[in-house]
Every structure is written in C-alpha cells, then in structure tokens.
Amino acid sequence: MRRLLRSCLVALALLSMPREVEAAAPLRLQDVLTSLPNTHPELEVADTRVEAAKARHFAARGFFDPRVALSTRYTPLGYRDYYPQFHSDALVAQATPLWGTQLYAGHRLGLGEYQIYRRGLQTLSAGELRAGAVIPLLRGGAIDDGRAAIAQTRARAEGAVEGRDAQRLELERQAARAYWSWLAAGMRLGVARRLLETATRRAEQLQAQADAGAVAAIMVLDNERLVLEREARVIAAEQEFQQAALALSLYHRDEQLEPIVSGEELLPPEIPSAGRPLRDELDREIAEALRRRPDLREIEAERDARTVGVRLAKNRVLPALNLHGFVSKDFGTGLEELRPLEAGVGVSFEIAIPMRQARGELQAARAELRGIEARRRAVRDVVAAQIREAHVAWEAAYRQAELAGRQQSVAYTLAEAEMMRFREGASDLVIVNLRELAAADAEILEIEAQAEVQRVRADFLAVTARGY
C-alpha cells in the first residue's frame, strides 16, 4: 500500500513540474510565400477575375446549346364559324461548328378546316415530321458570332490566369523584400542591444574602479552618458523593427486571413548568402523570361482575342449567301395530297449597301490589334531592360556586401585592440566609444548590404519570372 502511494505521489510530482516550452521555429521566407496565394486579398481579387472570365467562356459555349421552340393554338370560331382549327408546332434547332451549319428538326400538327390560302398549315392526323439545314456559304461560314465569342472568351480566360500569375509574382517580390527588411531590422536591433550591453557592463566595472579610487568619477559619468545614448539607439531600432514587422504582416496571414505580426522570437540567426549573379547566362535569362513572363502571355492572349475579332469583322463584310435544304413527311389519315414526301433546296442572299457598319468594325478591329502588337513589343523591350537592370543591381549589391564584410572585420579588430589599450590605461573612454560605434555601424552596414543583395535578387527572380 505504501509503495502504491509513493508511486502516485511521484507521478503527481512529475506532472506538476513545469515543462520546457518549445521554442518557435524561425520564420522562413518560404513560410511567407506559402501562405501568400491563399490569404492575400489582391490574389483573391485576381481569382475572382479568373472565375468571371471562365464563366463568360462557359456562357459563350451556350451558343451551341440546342434550342427548343413550342407553340400551340386552338381556334374554335373562325370566319363565319366555318373554320374551327387546332395547330401546334415543336422545333429543335442546333448550331454546329461545322462551317456554321444550322440543323433543325420538328413536328407540326394542323387539324380542322383551313381557308384555302392557309392550307399549308394543315397536316394529316398524326402530323408532319420535318428536318433541314442552313449552310452559310459566305458570311458566317468560316466564323460567326458564336464561334468568335467562344474563342475570344477562351483567350481572355487564359489571359486572366496569366494576369493572376503576374500579380502573384509581383506580390512574391514585395513579400521577399519585406521579409529581408524585417530580418535586417531585427539584426540591427540585436547590434544596438549588444552595444548597450557593452556600455552597461563597463558601467559596473568603472563604478567598482571609481569606488576603489582607480579611475576618476567623471569617467563613470561619461560612461553613463554613453549608456543613455545607446538606449536611445535601441529605442529607435525597436521602432524600425516594429514597422518592418507590420510591413511584413501585409503578406503573411493566418488561416482566418488575419495579418501575423512576427516578433523577435521568429528571427533567423543570420541572412543567408544570395550568391553572385552569372553574367554569362544573362542573354539566356532574357530569352527564357520572354517566354515565361505571365504579363507577356496575358498580352499575347489578348492579341489572340483581337485576332479573332479581326477575322469576324472581315467575315461580316461578306454578303449573306445561305444554302437551305429541307425534308418533311406527313403521317396519319387525311387528304391524300398531304401524304407524299417533300424535299427541297434553296438559296438566300442578303447584303447591306454600302456596308458602312461592317467596314467600320473591321477598321476598328485592325486598329485595336495593331495597338496590342505595339504594346507587346514595348513590354518585351521593358522586360529585357528590367532584367539587365536587376542583374546590374545584384552584382553591385554583392560587391558592396563583400566590401562591408571586410570593413566590419577591420572595425571590430580595431575596437578590440582599443579596448585592450583602455584596460592598460593607454587609451580613454572617448576613443573606445568611437571604436565601438564604428564597429557597430560597420556590422549594421554589412547587415543592410546582405539584405540588399537578397532584395535585388528577389527583383531579379521576379523580372525573370523564375520565382522562389
């Protein structure tokens, strides 16, 4: 019994012991970019544009939906009560993509007494079955409104998808720049705090030395001034970090679409190296980017839609020349003259003179297409210039980061040497402070240089449409 009680007490003690809280994993750029497509409002807006464009394409396909028409009429009283009549008509029409051919089939029933001039409405007792086709030979043959609408809405739906991808690339670029600025701000805050910590530790040492009469009291007061000055630097760095965290939260949201303000506990330990751009691959990057860039493909999709518009406008200039064919057969009892099979062909012709509407639409469509082509050429030139500019910026930032790294190494070596001289009495606090500030500024310069390398690399990945 005692052994069981002792075991229970040990178990309760273990459960009541405070558990070590698992530290949050550092926030990675990929974490931000992963949440971006599903949470950013601008991409949600782009998704609605894609959805609307696809819905318009779906609606345009309704041009090929079968059309059913039904009508019926009963006339118990006619001219001098001699002509009671019942008439019904059912027709199914189907447009086809085969040279604009229209097919139809139907059933017609005409019972009762008909005036001689309306005898064509009369059928045998079981009604008349009929079918036929209308084949456009000129206008509406190669292309018509329905097929043009389907092609144009398809192209614009594809363009909407490319527009969304272009928006995503731009947001990824902005998010990457915000992330590296946030990380740099956090590292600058760490430098400011270490600088303050150095002055605070020295204050304790100087106070002890002053109490022992080893140093003058004014040196303690001067170091207190340094502590206050460095506290002000920490406050400024904290404000910059909070601003950077708020800027990053615009691109990093939780599942409820609320912005996440990332604190210092999520800071990675360092800014990774971005490497150096390869100059030999610049021409290849430009050529591949001209194929990959979604904004260019969006323009090309609109060009395809405008090309269809030109084809349609050219077709509308042609006269309407249609070939008609039909066949019909009555069934049931009634007049023998209605019983034979009927079949026939015909031709219809229509033209508007002097076709100002069609000619004007053709001129407008051609002008719009030329405008799209000019815009496409301009964007291609801009893309090539953007890539070269981003490549130059990346190269310059990389060289600046290398130089900043060497400056930091020299500055910290000087600061350590000056501190040793100060301990030996060969230097004073003013020079030590200047050396420490120079070393801190050199470290901050290197941090900012490394962050700038990552930012311009993000620009390069965006303009080349490579993405992360």
Tab-separated table of C-alpha atoms in Angstrom:
chain	number	residue	atom	x	y	z
A	1	MET	CA	0.000	0.000	0.000
A	2	ARG	CA	2.831	2.376	0.895
A	3	ARG	CA	4.612	1.507	-2.342
A	4	LEU	CA	1.459	2.307	-4.352
A	5	LEU	CA	1.001	5.614	-2.507
A	6	ARG	CA	4.641	6.523	-3.084
A	7	SER	CA	4.283	5.802	-6.820
A	8	CYS	CA	1.189	8.011	-7.032
A	9	LEU	CA	2.980	10.867	-5.272
A	10	VAL	CA	5.964	10.594	-7.657
A	11	ALA	CA	3.640	10.613	-10.666
A	12	LEU	CA	1.807	13.714	-9.398
A	13	ALA	CA	5.113	15.456	-8.775
A	14	LEU	CA	6.294	14.729	-12.301
A	15	LEU	CA	3.034	16.017	-13.780
A	16	SER	CA	3.206	19.207	-11.708
A	17	MET	CA	6.772	20.018	-12.787
A	18	PRO	CA	6.977	22.945	-15.255
A	19	ARG	CA	7.655	21.762	-18.792
A	20	GLU	CA	10.164	23.426	-21.024
A	21	VAL	CA	8.341	25.442	-23.678
A	22	GLU	CA	9.396	24.509	-27.162
A	23	ALA	CA	10.889	27.495	-28.932
A	24	ALA	CA	9.117	28.709	-32.030
A	25	ALA	CA	10.871	27.821	-35.271
A	26	PRO	CA	12.403	30.804	-37.082
A	27	LEU	CA	10.208	32.341	-39.734
A	28	ARG	CA	11.463	31.457	-43.212
A	29	LEU	CA	10.775	33.336	-46.406
A	30	GLN	CA	9.166	30.184	-47.807
A	31	ASP	CA	6.666	30.248	-44.919
A	32	VAL	CA	5.542	33.699	-46.012
A	33	LEU	CA	5.399	32.804	-49.697
A	34	THR	CA	3.452	29.614	-48.990
A	35	SER	CA	0.691	31.492	-47.187
A	36	LEU	CA	0.556	34.238	-49.812
A	37	PRO	CA	-1.591	32.598	-52.567
A	38	ASN	CA	-4.346	31.503	-50.168
A	39	THR	CA	-4.561	34.559	-47.938
A	40	HIS	CA	-3.656	37.757	-49.787
A	41	PRO	CA	-6.678	39.882	-50.787
A	42	GLU	CA	-5.185	41.001	-54.096
A	43	LEU	CA	-4.756	37.398	-55.209
A	44	GLU	CA	-8.309	36.725	-54.079
A	45	VAL	CA	-9.429	39.565	-56.346
A	46	ALA	CA	-7.355	38.078	-59.178
A	47	ASP	CA	-9.017	34.708	-58.562
A	48	THR	CA	-12.437	36.318	-58.933
A	49	ARG	CA	-11.358	37.800	-62.266
A	50	VAL	CA	-10.274	34.346	-63.426
A	51	GLU	CA	-13.560	32.882	-62.237
A	52	ALA	CA	-15.548	35.567	-64.043
A	53	ALA	CA	-13.563	35.085	-67.277
A	54	LYS	CA	-14.110	31.324	-67.176
A	55	ALA	CA	-17.807	31.888	-66.510
A	56	ARG	CA	-18.019	34.153	-69.575
A	57	HIS	CA	-16.366	31.430	-71.645
A	58	PHE	CA	-18.858	28.915	-70.293
A	59	ALA	CA	-21.691	31.272	-71.193
A	60	ALA	CA	-20.329	31.748	-74.733
A	61	ARG	CA	-20.438	27.995	-75.257
A	62	GLY	CA	-24.173	28.298	-74.845
A	63	PHE	CA	-24.235	29.330	-78.497
A	64	PHE	CA	-24.180	25.595	-79.311
A	65	ASP	CA	-26.937	24.686	-76.876
A	66	PRO	CA	-29.922	23.075	-78.623
A	67	ARG	CA	-32.893	25.435	-78.824
A	68	VAL	CA	-36.404	24.140	-78.385
A	69	ALA	CA	-39.450	26.159	-79.511
A	70	LEU	CA	-43.035	25.102	-78.781
A	71	SER	CA	-46.255	26.777	-79.823
A	72	THR	CA	-49.931	25.784	-79.963
A	73	ARG	CA	-53.144	27.477	-80.959
A	74	TYR	CA	-56.804	26.420	-80.878
A	75	THR	CA	-59.384	28.425	-82.844
A	76	PRO	CA	-62.924	27.088	-82.237
A	77	LEU	CA	-64.521	30.062	-84.018
A	78	GLY	CA	-63.374	31.300	-87.367
A	79	TYR	CA	-64.623	33.193	-90.350
A	80	ARG	CA	-68.452	32.697	-90.287
A	81	ASP	CA	-67.855	29.703	-87.955
A	82	TYR	CA	-66.777	27.582	-90.914
A	83	TYR	CA	-63.137	27.063	-89.928
A	84	PRO	CA	-62.517	25.569	-86.417
A	85	GLN	CA	-58.767	24.860	-86.204
A	86	PHE	CA	-56.060	23.347	-83.937
A	87	HIS	CA	-52.399	23.981	-84.655
A	88	SER	CA	-49.206	23.049	-82.755
A	89	ASP	CA	-45.542	23.302	-83.669
A	90	ALA	CA	-42.419	21.898	-81.960
A	91	LEU	CA	-38.945	22.700	-83.286
A	92	VAL	CA	-35.424	21.782	-82.129
A	93	ALA	CA	-32.558	23.794	-83.676
A	94	GLN	CA	-28.868	23.032	-83.263
A	95	ALA	CA	-25.956	25.251	-84.259
A	96	THR	CA	-22.791	23.356	-85.218
A	97	PRO	CA	-19.142	24.387	-85.548
A	98	LEU	CA	-19.044	22.738	-88.996
A	99	TRP	CA	-18.817	25.800	-91.264
A	100	GLY	CA	-21.601	27.449	-89.281
A	101	THR	CA	-24.194	24.896	-90.386
A	102	GLN	CA	-27.554	25.116	-88.587
A	103	LEU	CA	-29.630	21.917	-88.241
A	104	TYR	CA	-33.250	21.710	-87.223
A	105	ALA	CA	-35.968	19.098	-86.782
A	106	GLY	CA	-39.548	19.382	-85.674
A	107	HIS	CA	-43.102	18.169	-85.608
A	108	ARG	CA	-46.120	20.142	-86.776
A	109	LEU	CA	-49.792	19.308	-86.344
A	110	GLY	CA	-52.599	21.165	-88.111
A	111	LEU	CA	-56.158	19.818	-87.667
A	112	GLY	CA	-59.533	21.247	-88.653
A	113	GLU	CA	-60.790	23.256	-91.575
A	114	TYR	CA	-58.367	25.747	-93.119
A	115	GLN	CA	-59.005	28.507	-95.588
A	116	ILE	CA	-57.597	27.762	-98.978
A	117	TYR	CA	-54.964	30.422	-98.641
A	118	ARG	CA	-53.843	28.824	-95.320
A	119	ARG	CA	-53.964	25.227	-96.477
A	120	GLY	CA	-50.208	24.909	-95.956
A	121	LEU	CA	-50.812	24.729	-92.203
A	122	GLN	CA	-52.928	21.602	-92.491
A	123	THR	CA	-51.391	18.154	-91.866
A	124	LEU	CA	-52.514	14.564	-91.691
A	125	SER	CA	-53.955	13.334	-88.409
A	126	ALA	CA	-50.563	12.298	-86.920
A	127	GLY	CA	-48.838	15.493	-88.022
A	128	GLU	CA	-45.769	16.287	-90.051
A	129	LEU	CA	-42.142	15.491	-89.251
A	130	ARG	CA	-39.591	17.777	-90.827
A	131	ALA	CA	-35.840	18.354	-90.772
A	132	GLY	CA	-33.466	20.648	-92.552
A	133	ALA	CA	-30.193	22.510	-92.612
A	134	VAL	CA	-28.952	26.023	-93.342
A	135	ILE	CA	-25.378	26.259	-94.622
A	136	PRO	CA	-23.778	29.731	-94.820
A	137	LEU	CA	-21.604	29.935	-97.912
A	138	LEU	CA	-20.019	33.349	-97.246
A	139	ARG	CA	-20.881	35.358	-94.125
A	140	GLY	CA	-20.983	33.136	-91.052
A	141	GLY	CA	-19.204	30.229	-92.740
A	142	ALA	CA	-15.573	30.416	-91.691
A	143	ILE	CA	-16.513	32.199	-88.453
A	144	ASP	CA	-19.611	33.631	-86.839
A	145	ASP	CA	-20.574	35.495	-83.674
A	146	GLY	CA	-20.900	32.342	-81.585
A	147	ARG	CA	-17.606	30.732	-82.537
A	148	ALA	CA	-15.839	34.083	-82.246
A	149	ALA	CA	-17.249	34.641	-78.749
A	150	ILE	CA	-16.096	31.188	-77.657
A	151	ALA	CA	-12.565	31.740	-78.997
A	152	GLN	CA	-12.308	35.238	-77.543
A	153	THR	CA	-13.600	34.310	-74.089
A	154	ARG	CA	-11.286	31.286	-74.028
A	155	ALA	CA	-8.307	33.509	-74.815
A	156	ARG	CA	-9.349	36.069	-72.225
A	157	ALA	CA	-9.849	33.357	-69.597
A	158	GLU	CA	-6.298	32.195	-70.276
A	159	GLY	CA	-5.188	35.820	-70.079
A	160	ALA	CA	-6.903	36.201	-66.701
A	161	VAL	CA	-4.936	33.215	-65.399
A	162	GLU	CA	-1.714	34.803	-66.659
A	163	GLY	CA	-2.718	38.105	-65.065
A	164	ARG	CA	-3.211	36.343	-61.742
A	165	ASP	CA	0.229	34.729	-62.089
A	166	ALA	CA	1.765	38.124	-62.845
A	167	GLN	CA	0.088	39.525	-59.734
A	168	ARG	CA	1.417	36.610	-57.689
A	169	LEU	CA	4.973	37.217	-58.951
A	170	GLU	CA	4.786	40.876	-58.006
A	171	LEU	CA	3.408	40.078	-54.556
A	172	GLU	CA	6.131	37.477	-54.036
A	173	ARG	CA	8.708	40.124	-54.895
A	174	GLN	CA	7.172	42.597	-52.444
A	175	ALA	CA	6.865	39.918	-49.765
A	176	ALA	CA	10.503	38.907	-50.200
A	177	ARG	CA	11.682	42.492	-49.913
A	178	ALA	CA	9.530	42.983	-46.798
A	179	TYR	CA	10.885	39.756	-45.277
A	180	TRP	CA	14.545	40.660	-45.781
A	181	SER	CA	13.914	44.179	-44.467
A	182	TRP	CA	12.245	42.657	-41.389
A	183	LEU	CA	15.173	40.299	-40.795
A	184	ALA	CA	17.701	43.109	-41.285
A	185	ALA	CA	15.777	45.341	-38.869
A	186	GLY	CA	15.813	42.549	-36.275
A	187	MET	CA	19.544	42.045	-36.673
A	188	ARG	CA	20.166	45.794	-36.408
A	189	LEU	CA	18.161	45.753	-33.179
A	190	GLY	CA	20.437	42.977	-31.899
A	191	VAL	CA	23.517	45.084	-32.687
A	192	ALA	CA	22.047	48.059	-30.818
A	193	ARG	CA	21.278	45.899	-27.783
A	194	ARG	CA	24.751	44.380	-27.717
A	195	LEU	CA	26.205	47.879	-27.923
A	196	LEU	CA	24.076	48.923	-24.946
A	197	GLU	CA	25.006	45.768	-23.054
A	198	THR	CA	28.717	46.532	-23.525
A	199	ALA	CA	28.308	50.027	-22.074
A	200	THR	CA	26.182	48.694	-19.196
A	201	ARG	CA	28.764	46.060	-18.216
A	202	ARG	CA	31.516	48.663	-18.391
A	203	ALA	CA	29.484	50.934	-16.136
A	204	GLU	CA	29.546	48.324	-13.376
A	205	GLN	CA	33.284	47.833	-13.812
A	206	LEU	CA	34.021	51.558	-13.815
A	207	GLN	CA	31.881	52.134	-10.732
A	208	ALA	CA	33.811	49.468	-8.869
A	209	GLN	CA	37.104	51.008	-10.003
A	210	ALA	CA	35.920	54.511	-9.028
A	211	ASP	CA	34.917	53.263	-5.575
A	212	ALA	CA	38.417	51.852	-5.227
A	213	GLY	CA	39.934	55.156	-6.411
A	214	ALA	CA	41.430	53.598	-9.557
A	215	VAL	CA	39.598	55.860	-12.003
A	216	ALA	CA	38.111	59.348	-11.836
A	217	ALA	CA	34.395	59.723	-11.108
A	218	ILE	CA	33.944	61.738	-14.290
A	219	MET	CA	34.716	58.620	-16.303
A	220	VAL	CA	31.767	56.866	-14.652
A	221	LEU	CA	29.555	59.819	-15.570
A	222	ASP	CA	30.834	59.837	-19.140
A	223	ASN	CA	30.036	56.132	-19.495
A	224	GLU	CA	26.542	56.799	-18.136
A	225	ARG	CA	26.112	59.274	-20.985
A	226	LEU	CA	27.080	56.510	-23.400
A	227	VAL	CA	24.516	54.188	-21.820
A	228	LEU	CA	21.756	56.770	-22.289
A	229	GLU	CA	22.839	57.435	-25.865
A	230	ARG	CA	22.821	53.746	-26.697
A	231	GLU	CA	19.440	53.261	-25.030
A	232	ALA	CA	18.112	55.842	-27.498
A	233	ARG	CA	19.614	53.818	-30.354
A	234	VAL	CA	17.848	50.695	-29.057
A	235	ILE	CA	14.516	52.512	-28.895
A	236	ALA	CA	14.939	53.712	-32.491
A	237	ALA	CA	15.921	50.208	-33.620
A	238	GLU	CA	12.872	48.725	-31.849
A	239	GLN	CA	10.608	51.168	-33.661
A	240	GLU	CA	12.182	50.283	-37.014
A	241	PHE	CA	11.725	46.581	-36.281
A	242	GLN	CA	8.058	47.053	-35.368
A	243	GLN	CA	7.478	48.982	-38.597
A	244	ALA	CA	9.201	46.239	-40.600
A	245	ALA	CA	7.104	43.569	-38.843
A	246	LEU	CA	3.913	45.457	-39.709
A	247	ALA	CA	5.030	45.772	-43.339
A	248	LEU	CA	5.716	42.026	-43.464
A	249	SER	CA	2.304	41.223	-41.927
A	250	LEU	CA	0.644	42.530	-45.096
A	251	TYR	CA	1.986	39.431	-46.865
A	252	HIS	CA	1.828	36.880	-44.038
A	253	ARG	CA	-1.623	35.908	-42.779
A	254	ASP	CA	-3.128	33.079	-40.777
A	255	GLU	CA	-5.932	30.726	-41.810
A	256	GLN	CA	-8.502	33.338	-40.748
A	257	LEU	CA	-6.847	35.787	-43.211
A	258	GLU	CA	-5.644	37.968	-40.328
A	259	PRO	CA	-2.171	39.573	-40.640
A	260	ILE	CA	0.541	37.973	-38.492
A	261	VAL	CA	2.914	40.445	-36.833
A	262	SER	CA	6.129	38.440	-36.453
A	263	GLY	CA	8.137	39.188	-33.289
A	264	GLU	CA	11.796	38.858	-32.417
A	265	GLU	CA	11.336	35.237	-31.335
A	266	LEU	CA	10.858	34.301	-35.002
A	267	LEU	CA	14.052	35.920	-36.281
A	268	PRO	CA	16.515	33.572	-38.037
A	269	PRO	CA	20.101	33.838	-36.765
A	270	GLU	CA	21.530	35.355	-39.947
A	271	ILE	CA	20.887	36.465	-43.501
A	272	PRO	CA	21.925	33.662	-45.860
A	273	SER	CA	24.236	34.426	-48.731
A	274	ALA	CA	22.479	35.030	-52.041
A	275	GLY	CA	25.469	34.233	-54.189
A	276	ARG	CA	26.677	36.166	-57.197
A	277	PRO	CA	24.771	36.524	-60.493
A	278	LEU	CA	26.191	34.793	-63.541
A	279	ARG	CA	26.912	37.298	-66.272
A	280	ASP	CA	27.353	34.634	-68.956
A	281	GLU	CA	23.742	33.492	-68.547
A	282	LEU	CA	22.144	36.934	-68.875
A	283	ASP	CA	21.139	36.569	-72.539
A	284	ARG	CA	19.664	33.139	-71.842
A	285	GLU	CA	17.733	34.538	-68.874
A	286	ILE	CA	16.254	37.257	-71.086
A	287	ALA	CA	15.244	34.775	-73.786
A	288	GLU	CA	13.626	32.427	-71.262
A	289	ALA	CA	11.928	35.294	-69.427
A	290	LEU	CA	10.284	36.442	-72.648
A	291	ARG	CA	8.653	33.011	-72.782
A	292	ARG	CA	7.909	32.751	-69.066
A	293	ARG	CA	6.688	36.216	-68.146
A	294	PRO	CA	2.942	35.926	-67.408
A	295	ASP	CA	2.263	39.594	-68.192
A	296	LEU	CA	3.618	38.999	-71.716
A	297	ARG	CA	1.499	35.876	-72.079
A	298	GLU	CA	-1.501	37.878	-70.888
A	299	ILE	CA	-0.895	40.387	-73.678
A	300	GLU	CA	-0.481	37.556	-76.169
A	301	ALA	CA	-3.802	36.080	-75.041
A	302	GLU	CA	-5.475	39.433	-75.641
A	303	ARG	CA	-3.760	39.588	-79.043
A	304	ASP	CA	-5.299	36.205	-79.879
A	305	ALA	CA	-8.718	37.524	-78.880
A	306	ARG	CA	-8.227	40.645	-81.029
A	307	THR	CA	-7.097	38.488	-83.950
A	308	VAL	CA	-10.373	36.587	-83.732
A	309	GLY	CA	-12.169	39.948	-83.722
A	310	VAL	CA	-10.434	40.926	-86.965
A	311	ARG	CA	-11.400	37.613	-88.577
A	312	LEU	CA	-15.011	38.105	-87.526
A	313	ALA	CA	-15.076	41.689	-88.791
A	314	LYS	CA	-13.622	40.628	-92.162
A	315	ASN	CA	-16.270	37.914	-92.424
A	316	ARG	CA	-19.049	40.389	-91.689
A	317	VAL	CA	-18.076	42.424	-94.742
A	318	LEU	CA	-19.128	39.495	-96.923
A	319	PRO	CA	-22.744	39.223	-98.087
A	320	ALA	CA	-25.019	36.618	-96.549
A	321	LEU	CA	-25.369	33.735	-99.017
A	322	ASN	CA	-27.063	30.712	-97.431
A	323	LEU	CA	-27.947	27.296	-98.808
A	324	HIS	CA	-31.145	25.790	-97.390
A	325	GLY	CA	-32.246	22.170	-97.534
A	326	PHE	CA	-35.291	20.501	-96.009
A	327	VAL	CA	-37.313	17.289	-95.977
A	328	SER	CA	-40.787	16.677	-94.493
A	329	LYS	CA	-43.339	13.844	-94.299
A	330	ASP	CA	-46.938	13.719	-93.039
A	331	PHE	CA	-48.325	10.708	-91.181
A	332	GLY	CA	-51.850	9.561	-90.381
A	333	THR	CA	-55.137	9.967	-92.202
A	334	GLY	CA	-56.453	12.894	-94.164
A	335	LEU	CA	-56.046	14.458	-97.527
A	336	GLU	CA	-54.063	12.293	-99.928
A	337	GLU	CA	-52.309	15.351	-101.332
A	338	LEU	CA	-50.538	15.793	-97.974
A	339	ARG	CA	-49.133	12.257	-97.853
A	340	PRO	CA	-46.134	12.421	-100.286
A	341	LEU	CA	-42.586	13.096	-99.032
A	342	GLU	CA	-41.414	16.654	-99.604
A	343	ALA	CA	-37.801	17.709	-100.054
A	344	GLY	CA	-36.161	20.766	-101.460
A	345	VAL	CA	-33.218	23.161	-101.543
A	346	GLY	CA	-32.969	26.889	-101.809
A	347	VAL	CA	-30.606	29.844	-101.707
A	348	SER	CA	-30.958	33.184	-99.932
A	349	PHE	CA	-28.871	36.311	-100.466
A	350	GLU	CA	-28.609	39.488	-98.356
A	351	ILE	CA	-26.226	42.444	-98.384
A	352	ALA	CA	-26.154	45.882	-96.774
A	353	ILE	CA	-25.095	48.712	-99.090
A	354	PRO	CA	-22.596	50.379	-98.686
A	355	MET	CA	-21.696	48.189	-95.647
A	356	ARG	CA	-20.501	51.098	-93.504
A	357	GLN	CA	-21.087	49.243	-90.241
A	358	ALA	CA	-19.111	46.157	-91.273
A	359	ARG	CA	-16.296	48.190	-92.796
A	360	GLY	CA	-16.096	50.441	-89.741
A	361	GLU	CA	-15.975	47.452	-87.392
A	362	LEU	CA	-13.182	45.940	-89.471
A	363	GLN	CA	-11.127	49.149	-89.310
A	364	ALA	CA	-11.635	49.375	-85.538
A	365	ALA	CA	-10.672	45.716	-85.017
A	366	ARG	CA	-7.496	46.139	-87.068
A	367	ALA	CA	-6.553	49.284	-85.134
A	368	GLU	CA	-7.058	47.503	-81.800
A	369	LEU	CA	-4.907	44.607	-82.963
A	370	ARG	CA	-2.112	46.991	-84.029
A	371	GLY	CA	-2.311	48.623	-80.600
A	372	ILE	CA	-1.931	45.259	-78.867
A	373	GLU	CA	1.053	44.395	-81.075
A	374	ALA	CA	2.723	47.718	-80.237
A	375	ARG	CA	2.068	47.168	-76.533
A	376	ARG	CA	3.556	43.687	-76.752
A	377	ARG	CA	6.739	44.995	-78.378
A	378	ALA	CA	7.034	47.723	-75.747
A	379	VAL	CA	6.635	45.253	-72.878
A	380	ARG	CA	9.234	42.919	-74.380
A	381	ASP	CA	11.703	45.813	-74.506
A	382	VAL	CA	10.837	46.743	-70.911
A	383	VAL	CA	11.335	43.153	-69.755
A	384	ALA	CA	14.800	42.977	-71.287
A	385	ALA	CA	15.733	46.312	-69.696
A	386	GLN	CA	14.346	45.229	-66.302
A	387	ILE	CA	16.393	42.040	-66.339
A	388	ARG	CA	19.608	43.849	-67.239
A	389	GLU	CA	18.946	46.483	-64.591
A	390	ALA	CA	18.202	43.859	-61.920
A	391	HIS	CA	21.359	41.959	-62.899
A	392	VAL	CA	23.482	45.103	-62.529
A	393	ALA	CA	21.868	45.887	-59.161
A	394	TRP	CA	22.505	42.336	-57.928
A	395	GLU	CA	26.160	42.466	-58.992
A	396	ALA	CA	26.664	45.860	-57.341
A	397	ALA	CA	24.927	44.776	-54.132
A	398	TYR	CA	27.053	41.626	-53.966
A	399	ARG	CA	30.257	43.649	-54.269
A	400	GLN	CA	29.020	46.110	-51.654
A	401	ALA	CA	28.288	43.218	-49.292
A	402	GLU	CA	31.816	41.833	-49.755
A	403	LEU	CA	33.294	45.243	-49.023
A	404	ALA	CA	31.028	45.716	-45.988
A	405	GLY	CA	32.166	42.347	-44.618
A	406	ARG	CA	35.818	43.375	-44.800
A	407	GLN	CA	35.006	46.750	-43.219
A	408	GLN	CA	33.249	45.019	-40.332
A	409	SER	CA	36.199	42.712	-39.724
A	410	VAL	CA	38.635	45.619	-39.610
A	411	ALA	CA	36.340	47.733	-37.428
A	412	TYR	CA	35.866	45.007	-34.797
A	413	THR	CA	39.602	44.259	-34.744
A	414	LEU	CA	40.259	47.940	-34.048
A	415	ALA	CA	37.568	48.058	-31.372
A	416	GLU	CA	39.016	45.038	-29.540
A	417	ALA	CA	42.538	46.445	-29.746
A	418	GLU	CA	41.371	49.832	-28.445
A	419	MET	CA	39.584	48.142	-25.532
A	420	MET	CA	42.794	46.326	-24.597
A	421	ARG	CA	44.670	49.632	-24.659
A	422	PHE	CA	41.944	51.164	-22.486
A	423	ARG	CA	42.321	48.397	-19.896
A	424	GLU	CA	46.069	49.002	-19.896
A	425	GLY	CA	45.497	52.738	-19.406
A	426	ALA	CA	46.840	53.697	-22.792
A	427	SER	CA	43.518	54.970	-24.174
A	428	ASP	CA	40.474	56.858	-22.973
A	429	LEU	CA	36.731	56.211	-22.986
A	430	VAL	CA	36.026	58.656	-25.821
A	431	ILE	CA	38.200	56.752	-28.279
A	432	VAL	CA	36.849	53.407	-27.078
A	433	ASN	CA	33.320	54.648	-27.649
A	434	LEU	CA	34.179	55.843	-31.137
A	435	ARG	CA	35.758	52.476	-31.973
A	436	GLU	CA	32.728	50.581	-30.645
A	437	LEU	CA	30.326	52.779	-32.569
A	438	ALA	CA	32.385	52.372	-35.731
A	439	ALA	CA	32.359	48.601	-35.318
A	440	ALA	CA	28.595	48.569	-34.715
A	441	ASP	CA	27.989	50.807	-37.711
A	442	ALA	CA	30.171	48.530	-39.848
A	443	GLU	CA	28.145	45.496	-38.716
A	444	ILE	CA	24.899	47.308	-39.469
A	445	LEU	CA	26.296	48.277	-42.866
A	446	GLU	CA	27.087	44.631	-43.594
A	447	ILE	CA	23.627	43.528	-42.431
A	448	GLU	CA	21.975	46.063	-44.702
A	449	ALA	CA	24.275	45.112	-47.589
A	450	GLN	CA	23.418	41.411	-47.220
A	451	ALA	CA	19.717	42.267	-47.029
A	452	GLU	CA	20.032	44.416	-50.138
A	453	VAL	CA	21.619	41.508	-52.006
A	454	GLN	CA	18.594	39.393	-51.125
A	455	ARG	CA	16.182	42.182	-52.088
A	456	VAL	CA	17.709	42.772	-55.513
A	457	ARG	CA	17.878	39.017	-56.024
A	458	ALA	CA	14.135	38.951	-55.337
A	459	ASP	CA	13.729	41.634	-58.006
A	460	PHE	CA	15.769	39.551	-60.441
A	461	LEU	CA	13.735	36.399	-59.769
A	462	ALA	CA	10.535	38.364	-60.295
A	463	VAL	CA	11.502	40.055	-63.570
A	464	THR	CA	12.815	36.762	-64.966
A	465	ALA	CA	9.604	35.017	-63.775
A	466	ARG	CA	11.685	32.317	-62.109
A	467	GLY	CA	10.086	32.792	-58.707
A	468	TYR	CA	11.237	31.129	-55.493
